[in-house]
Structures are given as C-alpha cells and as structure tokens.
mmCIF file of C-alpha atoms in Angstrom:
data_model
loop_
_atom_site.group_PDB
_atom_site.id
_atom_site.type_symbol
_atom_site.label_atom_id
_atom_site.label_comp_id
_atom_site.label_asym_id
_atom_site.label_seq_id
_atom_site.Cartn_x
_atom_site.Cartn_y
_atom_site.Cartn_z
ATOM 1 C CA UNK A 1 -0.727 -17.487 -20.241
ATOM 2 C CA UNK A 2 2.413 -19.574 -18.643
ATOM 3 C CA UNK A 3 1.325 -21.208 -15.147
ATOM 4 C CA UNK A 4 3.565 -24.364 -14.645
ATOM 5 C CA UNK A 5 4.577 -24.478 -11.091
ATOM 6 C CA UNK A 6 8.067 -24.885 -12.133
ATOM 7 C CA UNK A 7 10.454 -23.102 -14.166
ATOM 8 C CA UNK A 8 14.312 -23.142 -15.121
ATOM 9 C CA UNK A 9 15.583 -19.820 -15.742
ATOM 10 C CA UNK A 10 19.238 -19.748 -16.730
ATOM 11 C CA UNK A 11 20.810 -22.258 -14.023
ATOM 12 C CA UNK A 12 17.969 -21.615 -11.583
ATOM 13 C CA UNK A 13 15.182 -24.254 -11.298
ATOM 14 C CA UNK A 14 12.431 -22.109 -9.286
ATOM 15 C CA UNK A 15 9.313 -23.558 -8.080
ATOM 16 C CA UNK A 16 6.190 -21.976 -6.888
ATOM 17 C CA UNK A 17 5.406 -22.226 -3.011
ATOM 18 C CA UNK A 18 2.587 -20.404 -1.007
ATOM 19 C CA UNK A 19 3.906 -17.469 0.828
ATOM 20 C CA UNK A 20 2.156 -18.761 4.230
ATOM 21 C CA UNK A 21 5.112 -21.335 4.366
ATOM 22 C CA UNK A 22 7.989 -19.281 3.919
ATOM 23 C CA UNK A 23 10.292 -18.176 6.354
ATOM 24 C CA UNK A 24 9.897 -14.079 7.551
ATOM 25 C CA UNK A 25 13.398 -13.305 7.888
ATOM 26 C CA UNK A 26 13.835 -15.376 3.909
ATOM 27 C CA UNK A 27 10.991 -12.864 3.036
ATOM 28 C CA UNK A 28 12.820 -9.630 4.944
ATOM 29 C CA UNK A 29 15.634 -10.882 3.097
ATOM 30 C CA UNK A 30 14.314 -10.787 -0.096
ATOM 31 C CA UNK A 31 12.883 -7.160 0.248
ATOM 32 C CA UNK A 32 16.193 -5.751 1.190
ATOM 33 C CA UNK A 33 17.787 -7.369 -1.584
ATOM 34 C CA UNK A 34 15.656 -4.732 -3.969
ATOM 35 C CA UNK A 35 15.927 -1.965 -1.429
ATOM 36 C CA UNK A 36 12.430 -2.034 -0.189
ATOM 37 C CA UNK A 37 11.800 -1.019 3.572
ATOM 38 C CA UNK A 38 9.540 -3.878 4.887
ATOM 39 C CA UNK A 39 10.413 -5.592 8.417
ATOM 40 C CA UNK A 40 9.709 -9.243 8.889
ATOM 41 C CA UNK A 41 6.620 -7.439 11.191
ATOM 42 C CA UNK A 42 5.791 -5.609 8.067
ATOM 43 C CA UNK A 43 5.826 -8.905 5.906
ATOM 44 C CA UNK A 44 3.654 -10.941 8.280
ATOM 45 C CA UNK A 45 1.013 -8.078 8.730
ATOM 46 C CA UNK A 46 0.349 -8.351 4.822
ATOM 47 C CA UNK A 47 0.243 -12.242 4.901
ATOM 48 C CA UNK A 48 -2.610 -11.912 7.706
ATOM 49 C CA UNK A 49 -4.332 -9.529 5.047
ATOM 50 C CA UNK A 50 -3.855 -11.365 1.958
ATOM 51 C CA UNK A 51 -2.544 -14.584 0.068
ATOM 52 C CA UNK A 52 0.440 -14.939 -2.078
ATOM 53 C CA UNK A 53 3.425 -17.344 -3.600
ATOM 54 C CA UNK A 54 7.031 -17.259 -3.682
ATOM 55 C CA UNK A 55 9.323 -18.844 -6.017
ATOM 56 C CA UNK A 56 12.171 -20.856 -4.422
ATOM 57 C CA UNK A 57 15.216 -22.644 -5.572
ATOM 58 C CA UNK A 58 16.610 -25.895 -5.627
ATOM 59 C CA UNK A 59 17.848 -25.292 -2.505
ATOM 60 C CA UNK A 60 15.098 -23.749 -0.786
ATOM 61 C CA UNK A 61 15.945 -19.961 -1.342
ATOM 62 C CA UNK A 62 13.378 -17.101 -1.491
ATOM 63 C CA UNK A 63 13.998 -15.581 -4.899
ATOM 64 C CA UNK A 64 10.958 -13.897 -5.715
ATOM 65 C CA UNK A 65 7.137 -13.294 -4.296
ATOM 66 C CA UNK A 66 4.183 -11.953 -4.989
ATOM 67 C CA UNK A 67 0.703 -11.270 -3.226
ATOM 68 C CA UNK A 68 -2.968 -10.293 -3.918
ATOM 69 C CA UNK A 69 -5.586 -8.949 -1.459
ATOM 70 C CA UNK A 70 -9.204 -9.290 -2.472
ATOM 71 C CA UNK A 71 -11.515 -6.455 -1.281
ATOM 72 C CA UNK A 72 -14.511 -7.385 -2.874
ATOM 73 C CA UNK A 73 -15.975 -10.046 -5.083
ATOM 74 C CA UNK A 74 -15.088 -8.326 -8.142
ATOM 75 C CA UNK A 75 -11.696 -6.292 -7.104
ATOM 76 C CA UNK A 76 -8.311 -7.342 -5.765
ATOM 77 C CA UNK A 77 -5.513 -5.458 -5.289
ATOM 78 C CA UNK A 78 -1.597 -6.918 -6.279
ATOM 79 C CA UNK A 79 1.582 -6.114 -4.512
ATOM 80 C CA UNK A 80 4.878 -7.405 -3.098
ATOM 81 C CA UNK A 81 5.823 -8.439 -6.512
ATOM 82 C CA UNK A 82 9.770 -8.888 -6.132
ATOM 83 C CA UNK A 83 12.148 -10.545 -8.155
ATOM 84 C CA UNK A 84 15.549 -11.412 -7.097
ATOM 85 C CA UNK A 85 18.323 -9.239 -9.089
ATOM 86 C CA UNK A 86 19.612 -12.136 -9.894
ATOM 87 C CA UNK A 87 16.559 -13.176 -11.489
ATOM 88 C CA UNK A 88 15.456 -9.852 -13.434
ATOM 89 C CA UNK A 89 15.497 -9.882 -16.993
ATOM 90 C CA UNK A 90 14.983 -13.718 -16.884
ATOM 91 C CA UNK A 91 11.103 -13.793 -17.086
ATOM 92 C CA UNK A 92 10.617 -15.106 -13.526
ATOM 93 C CA UNK A 93 8.206 -11.412 -12.813
ATOM 94 C CA UNK A 94 6.020 -12.398 -15.655
ATOM 95 C CA UNK A 95 5.989 -16.301 -14.657
ATOM 96 C CA UNK A 96 4.705 -15.299 -10.908
ATOM 97 C CA UNK A 97 2.565 -12.603 -12.296
ATOM 98 C CA UNK A 98 0.834 -15.390 -14.616
ATOM 99 C CA UNK A 99 -0.065 -17.211 -11.394
ATOM 100 C CA UNK A 100 -1.765 -14.415 -9.712
ATOM 101 C CA UNK A 101 -3.827 -13.506 -12.607
ATOM 102 C CA UNK A 102 -5.070 -16.945 -12.861
ATOM 103 C CA UNK A 103 -6.427 -16.816 -9.187
ATOM 104 C CA UNK A 104 -8.120 -13.573 -9.870
ATOM 105 C CA UNK A 105 -10.410 -14.976 -12.054
ATOM 106 C CA UNK A 106 -12.041 -11.856 -13.758
ATOM 107 C CA UNK A 107 -11.811 -9.663 -11.046
ATOM 108 C CA UNK A 108 -10.664 -6.267 -12.070
ATOM 109 C CA UNK A 109 -7.029 -5.557 -10.309
ATOM 110 C CA UNK A 110 -5.375 -2.413 -9.160
ATOM 111 C CA UNK A 111 -1.619 -2.205 -8.390
ATOM 112 C CA UNK A 112 1.190 0.168 -7.893
ATOM 113 C CA UNK A 113 4.240 -0.098 -10.219
ATOM 114 C CA UNK A 114 7.670 0.578 -9.301
ATOM 115 C CA UNK A 115 9.483 2.495 -12.315
ATOM 116 C CA UNK A 116 11.505 -0.930 -13.075
ATOM 117 C CA UNK A 117 8.164 -3.310 -13.412
ATOM 118 C CA UNK A 118 5.601 -1.143 -15.109
ATOM 119 C CA UNK A 119 6.665 -2.483 -18.783
ATOM 120 C CA UNK A 120 6.251 -5.584 -17.132
ATOM 121 C CA UNK A 121 2.354 -4.427 -16.031
ATOM 122 C CA UNK A 122 1.831 -2.884 -19.589
ATOM 123 C CA UNK A 123 2.797 -5.795 -21.306
ATOM 124 C CA UNK A 124 0.231 -8.253 -18.903
ATOM 125 C CA UNK A 125 -2.663 -5.375 -20.158
ATOM 126 C CA UNK A 126 -2.623 -3.165 -17.110
ATOM 127 C CA UNK A 127 -3.143 0.718 -17.517
ATOM 128 C CA UNK A 128 -1.216 3.295 -15.818
ATOM 129 C CA UNK A 129 -3.875 5.660 -13.761
ATOM 130 C CA UNK A 130 -2.051 7.668 -11.392
ATOM 131 C CA UNK A 131 0.749 8.697 -9.926
ATOM 132 C CA UNK A 132 2.103 7.812 -6.347
ATOM 133 C CA UNK A 133 4.213 10.535 -4.538
ATOM 134 C CA UNK A 134 6.300 8.453 -1.751
ATOM 135 C CA UNK A 135 7.129 11.137 0.348
ATOM 136 C CA UNK A 136 9.569 11.057 3.238
ATOM 137 C CA UNK A 137 12.259 12.007 5.802
ATOM 138 C CA UNK A 138 12.522 13.434 8.689
ATOM 139 C CA UNK A 139 9.745 14.740 10.022
ATOM 140 C CA UNK A 140 10.069 18.479 11.518
ATOM 141 C CA UNK A 141 7.302 20.043 13.595
ATOM 142 C CA UNK A 142 4.712 21.612 11.183
ATOM 143 C CA UNK A 143 3.233 25.099 11.981
ATOM 144 C CA UNK A 144 0.464 25.560 14.009
ATOM 145 C CA UNK A 145 -2.777 25.287 12.576
ATOM 146 C CA UNK A 146 -6.460 26.056 12.820
ATOM 147 C CA UNK A 147 -8.801 22.968 13.145
ATOM 148 C CA UNK A 148 -11.535 23.300 10.063
ATOM 149 C CA UNK A 149 -14.361 25.422 11.127
ATOM 150 C CA UNK A 150 -16.638 23.540 13.844
ATOM 151 C CA UNK A 151 -14.510 20.346 13.658
ATOM 152 C CA UNK A 152 -12.374 18.577 16.872
ATOM 153 C CA UNK A 153 -9.976 15.956 16.711
ATOM 154 C CA UNK A 154 -10.058 12.990 18.731
ATOM 155 C CA UNK A 155 -8.077 9.522 19.200
ATOM 156 C CA UNK A 156 -9.796 6.758 17.567
ATOM 157 C CA UNK A 157 -10.608 3.679 19.088
ATOM 158 C CA UNK A 158 -11.872 -0.082 18.067
ATOM 159 C CA UNK A 159 -15.014 1.090 18.508
ATOM 160 C CA UNK A 160 -15.098 3.580 15.818
ATOM 161 C CA UNK A 161 -14.234 0.701 12.951
ATOM 162 C CA UNK A 162 -17.714 0.612 11.469
ATOM 163 C CA UNK A 163 -17.809 4.242 11.172
ATOM 164 C CA UNK A 164 -14.457 4.565 9.237
ATOM 165 C CA UNK A 165 -14.691 1.562 7.524
ATOM 166 C CA UNK A 166 -17.895 3.046 6.301
ATOM 167 C CA UNK A 167 -15.549 6.573 4.977
ATOM 168 C CA UNK A 168 -12.474 4.139 3.537
ATOM 169 C CA UNK A 169 -15.161 2.405 1.319
ATOM 170 C CA UNK A 170 -16.858 5.267 -0.201
ATOM 171 C CA UNK A 171 -13.415 6.962 -0.932
ATOM 172 C CA UNK A 172 -11.694 3.522 -2.174
ATOM 173 C CA UNK A 173 -15.107 1.917 -3.842
ATOM 174 C CA UNK A 174 -14.407 -1.665 -1.752
ATOM 175 C CA UNK A 175 -14.713 -3.025 1.631
ATOM 176 C CA UNK A 176 -11.400 -2.887 3.555
ATOM 177 C CA UNK A 177 -12.774 -3.562 6.855
ATOM 178 C CA UNK A 178 -10.373 -6.410 7.588
ATOM 179 C CA UNK A 179 -7.626 -4.399 6.819
ATOM 180 C CA UNK A 180 -8.718 -2.033 9.149
ATOM 181 C CA UNK A 181 -9.095 -3.658 11.982
ATOM 182 C CA UNK A 182 -6.257 -5.153 12.071
ATOM 183 C CA UNK A 183 -4.250 -1.612 11.619
ATOM 184 C CA UNK A 184 -6.200 -0.219 14.526
ATOM 185 C CA UNK A 185 -4.312 -2.594 16.686
ATOM 186 C CA UNK A 186 -0.779 -1.416 15.704
ATOM 187 C CA UNK A 187 -1.531 1.903 14.883
ATOM 188 C CA UNK A 188 -2.287 5.391 16.661
ATOM 189 C CA UNK A 189 -5.569 6.688 15.132
ATOM 190 C CA UNK A 190 -6.599 10.432 14.731
ATOM 191 C CA UNK A 191 -10.340 11.777 13.799
ATOM 192 C CA UNK A 192 -11.537 14.629 12.903
ATOM 193 C CA UNK A 193 -15.359 14.930 13.965
ATOM 194 C CA UNK A 194 -18.241 17.363 13.362
ATOM 195 C CA UNK A 195 -20.858 16.799 15.724
ATOM 196 C CA UNK A 196 -20.961 13.253 16.667
ATOM 197 C CA UNK A 197 -20.080 12.125 13.477
ATOM 198 C CA UNK A 198 -16.129 11.591 11.972
ATOM 199 C CA UNK A 199 -15.520 13.339 8.508
ATOM 200 C CA UNK A 200 -11.631 12.540 8.614
ATOM 201 C CA UNK A 201 -9.357 9.789 9.880
ATOM 202 C CA UNK A 202 -5.638 8.580 9.879
ATOM 203 C CA UNK A 203 -3.450 6.126 10.950
ATOM 204 C CA UNK A 204 0.109 5.888 11.748
ATOM 205 C CA UNK A 205 2.234 2.992 12.509
ATOM 206 C CA UNK A 206 5.813 1.507 12.525
ATOM 207 C CA UNK A 207 7.075 0.515 9.037
ATOM 208 C CA UNK A 208 10.489 -0.247 7.283
ATOM 209 C CA UNK A 209 12.877 2.995 8.914
ATOM 210 C CA UNK A 210 10.545 4.677 11.274
ATOM 211 C CA UNK A 211 6.621 5.333 10.782
ATOM 212 C CA UNK A 212 3.958 5.439 7.881
ATOM 213 C CA UNK A 213 0.983 7.674 8.243
ATOM 214 C CA UNK A 214 -1.977 5.585 6.004
ATOM 215 C CA UNK A 215 -4.445 5.567 5.447
ATOM 216 C CA UNK A 216 -5.871 9.016 5.404
ATOM 217 C CA UNK A 217 -9.603 9.688 4.413
ATOM 218 C CA UNK A 218 -10.483 12.844 4.040
ATOM 219 C CA UNK A 219 -12.734 15.070 1.900
ATOM 220 C CA UNK A 220 -10.540 18.066 1.584
ATOM 221 C CA UNK A 221 -7.203 19.514 2.198
ATOM 222 C CA UNK A 222 -7.814 21.351 5.048
ATOM 223 C CA UNK A 223 -9.531 17.887 6.838
ATOM 224 C CA UNK A 224 -6.944 15.804 5.764
ATOM 225 C CA UNK A 225 -4.051 18.527 7.175
ATOM 226 C CA UNK A 226 -6.051 18.401 10.404
ATOM 227 C CA UNK A 227 -5.642 14.489 10.941
ATOM 228 C CA UNK A 228 -1.888 14.609 9.906
ATOM 229 C CA UNK A 229 -0.574 17.343 12.038
ATOM 230 C CA UNK A 230 -0.875 15.818 15.192
ATOM 231 C CA UNK A 231 1.303 12.355 13.617
ATOM 232 C CA UNK A 232 4.052 14.827 12.554
ATOM 233 C CA UNK A 233 4.159 16.207 15.846
ATOM 234 C CA UNK A 234 4.836 12.958 17.506
ATOM 235 C CA UNK A 235 7.504 11.649 15.068
ATOM 236 C CA UNK A 236 9.356 15.214 14.611
ATOM 237 C CA UNK A 237 13.143 14.387 14.037
ATOM 238 C CA UNK A 238 12.621 10.919 13.428
ATOM 239 C CA UNK A 239 12.068 8.988 9.847
ATOM 240 C CA UNK A 240 8.145 9.380 8.447
ATOM 241 C CA UNK A 241 6.516 8.097 5.221
ATOM 242 C CA UNK A 242 3.394 9.209 3.582
ATOM 243 C CA UNK A 243 2.446 7.932 0.091
ATOM 244 C CA UNK A 244 -0.064 10.069 -1.628
ATOM 245 C CA UNK A 245 -1.820 10.954 -5.103
ATOM 246 C CA UNK A 246 -1.797 14.552 -4.386
ATOM 247 C CA UNK A 247 0.404 16.414 -6.354
ATOM 248 C CA UNK A 248 -0.117 19.624 -5.910
ATOM 249 C CA UNK A 249 -2.644 22.081 -3.064
ATOM 250 C CA UNK A 250 -2.416 22.710 0.389
ATOM 251 C CA UNK A 251 -2.401 19.090 1.323
ATOM 252 C CA UNK A 252 0.826 18.249 -0.598
ATOM 253 C CA UNK A 253 2.335 21.815 0.267
ATOM 254 C CA UNK A 254 2.107 20.901 4.176
ATOM 255 C CA UNK A 255 3.842 17.774 3.508
ATOM 256 C CA UNK A 256 6.545 18.781 1.951
ATOM 257 C CA UNK A 257 6.963 21.762 4.994
ATOM 258 C CA UNK A 258 6.619 18.484 7.466
ATOM 259 C CA UNK A 259 10.134 17.484 6.090
ATOM 260 C CA UNK A 260 8.703 14.701 3.714
ATOM 261 C CA UNK A 261 9.631 15.629 0.272
ATOM 262 C CA UNK A 262 8.898 13.375 -2.800
ATOM 263 C CA UNK A 263 11.650 10.665 -2.477
ATOM 264 C CA UNK A 264 10.344 8.713 -5.311
ATOM 265 C CA UNK A 265 7.077 7.559 -7.310
ATOM 266 C CA UNK A 266 5.108 4.649 -8.481
ATOM 267 C CA UNK A 267 2.095 4.151 -10.704
ATOM 268 C CA UNK A 268 -1.108 3.294 -9.972
ATOM 269 C CA UNK A 269 -2.367 0.914 -12.584
ATOM 270 C CA UNK A 270 -5.431 -0.868 -13.487
ATOM 271 C CA UNK A 271 -6.379 -4.128 -15.219
ATOM 272 C CA UNK A 272 -9.950 -5.111 -16.632
ATOM 273 C CA UNK A 273 -11.598 -2.071 -15.459
ATOM 274 C CA UNK A 274 -10.670 1.323 -13.969
ATOM 275 C CA UNK A 275 -9.397 1.467 -10.555
ATOM 276 C CA UNK A 276 -9.500 4.948 -9.630
ATOM 277 C CA UNK A 277 -12.639 6.981 -8.874
ATOM 278 C CA UNK A 278 -12.207 10.971 -10.140
ATOM 279 C CA UNK A 279 -11.657 12.592 -7.388
ATOM 280 C CA UNK A 280 -13.858 15.380 -6.576
ATOM 281 C CA UNK A 281 -14.404 18.181 -4.075
ATOM 282 C CA UNK A 282 -17.101 18.163 -1.581
ATOM 283 C CA UNK A 283 -18.108 15.948 0.793
ATOM 284 C CA UNK A 284 -17.162 13.151 -1.079
ATOM 285 C CA UNK A 285 -14.402 11.055 0.933
ATOM 286 C CA UNK A 286 -10.823 10.839 -0.924
ATOM 287 C CA UNK A 287 -7.767 8.602 -0.121
ATOM 288 C CA UNK A 288 -5.052 11.276 0.879
ATOM 289 C CA UNK A 289 -2.659 8.914 1.683
ATOM 290 C CA UNK A 290 -1.964 4.771 0.822
ATOM 291 C CA UNK A 291 -1.727 2.347 3.212
ATOM 292 C CA UNK A 292 1.705 0.561 1.455
ATOM 293 C CA UNK A 293 2.009 -0.430 -1.889
ATOM 294 C CA UNK A 294 0.808 -3.570 -0.991
ATOM 295 C CA UNK A 295 -2.562 -2.778 0.296
ATOM 296 C CA UNK A 296 -3.639 -0.026 -2.027
#
C-alpha cells in the first residue's frame, strides 16, 4: 500500500497536507470542479467534525481531498473524497485513499460512493451494501395528513441532545453526539413525541443550493413523514434535498409527492465488516435521511 507524502502524476508533483490548513475557498472550488454542491460553510462544518488531507500541486493549488470521521473505537466513516478532473484516471484517488486507510488502523469503515468512485473502492476491498437515493428539487406544499395516533410535534431544543443522540445511536450503531450537537446549532429541528418521550426527529439546515433534511431518525414511515412534512412546508417553492435509502413505501412516495424526485444515486459500501444493520419494523429506529455523503 503506497503511503508516500509526495507523488508525481503525469506532469503534476503532488504533496499531502492537513485539510485544516487548506483555504476554504480552495476547498469550495475543488468541490465545484466536480459538480458537488458544498459551500465553504459546509466544508467548515465537515472540518470541525472530522479529519482529512488535501493533495496540493507544486504551486499550492488544492487538487484533491479526503476526510474521515471516527464515530466509535471500531468504526470510521469516510467522505469528501474528491479528485480534480485533471487528475482523475491518474491514480490520485487511490493514493489519497491509501493515506486515509493508514489512519483508520483496523477500524471497520463505511462510505457512500459515487458511480465514478465505486470501482476505486471495490479495488480496495470495499463491498457494496445499499443504494442511497439523492432526492431534490423545488419543494411543493405537501398534502395535509394526520399525525400518528397519540403523537404530537414540537421544536427541538438544545436540551434534547441526549435523547435524540440515543435514538441516533440505536439506528446508526455508533455515537454521533458531537455531530448532532454541531448540527443543532445551524438547523431547525422537529421532534415527534409520544407521552414525554421523543420517538422520531429530523434536522434541516442550509446546504448547497438550498436546504438539506437530515439526519432523520424514525421507527416507521408514518413517523418519518410526520417529522419531514414541516420542513417541506417551510421550504415550499425553494430547493430542498433529502438523501435516503428508502426505495419504496409510504415515505418514499411522500418525498416524491413533495417535489423531490430521485436526482442521482450513490452506493453505501463497507470494509472489514458490514456497515448497515438490517432494517426492521416496530420500535427499532431507522435512519430515514442521511446527514450528507460525508457524514454518513
């Protein structure tokens, strides 16, 4: 496994540097070069929550990036793996991934692979698990619907962090409390409550061209719809995005009716052990909407 800190690719001499040292505008330009929607502000949040590297050329331009997010002693999520179009097919992606894999030790790894990157990850031993449907568009006011029996909606507050983190941990099988704490600061949150217990929640924040719903954790389609509808109503007439692994069912139908058709897909992949637990019905919470490709 090649882990040198410099590499010549064609006419480019690349060196590895800490992503924390990279200029946000340079990172924004990198993501724009491959059509990713991340703003400088979105990059900043990712840098606060994870670690990463960039590949610089001889005059300091950022031509590649890769990040990792350690959610448990035995699990890491990889994201924001970008190679400038001029370096694609020259091995830069594999070179950066070798550096990232060296940082993860023996941890199990999960990531969401674009179509163009899936072959690279497969060559490194990653196994495809499930499709992620990137749903976006101009949101439309959703049809009114009744709340699930015995439930009510309320706004999330900072005091709810421990409770929603417990729901997220049961669904994700890793502790993302620090992620949720950071996202609560920049998001509008909705909770579905039965009795005095939160049973589902969703966050919605500025991202890319508009707003992004996620994470969204619920135990069934009806609960997931209940905590999604307020965000769709809030942003009707504007660009809204939601990434989900739900291919069919009432929730997927609701998302399509809300003006968010499937725009593209990526593939959840894993290394060293399976990442995703089998989804079940009942009281077991499920991740209905992902945070972003980067954060899982």
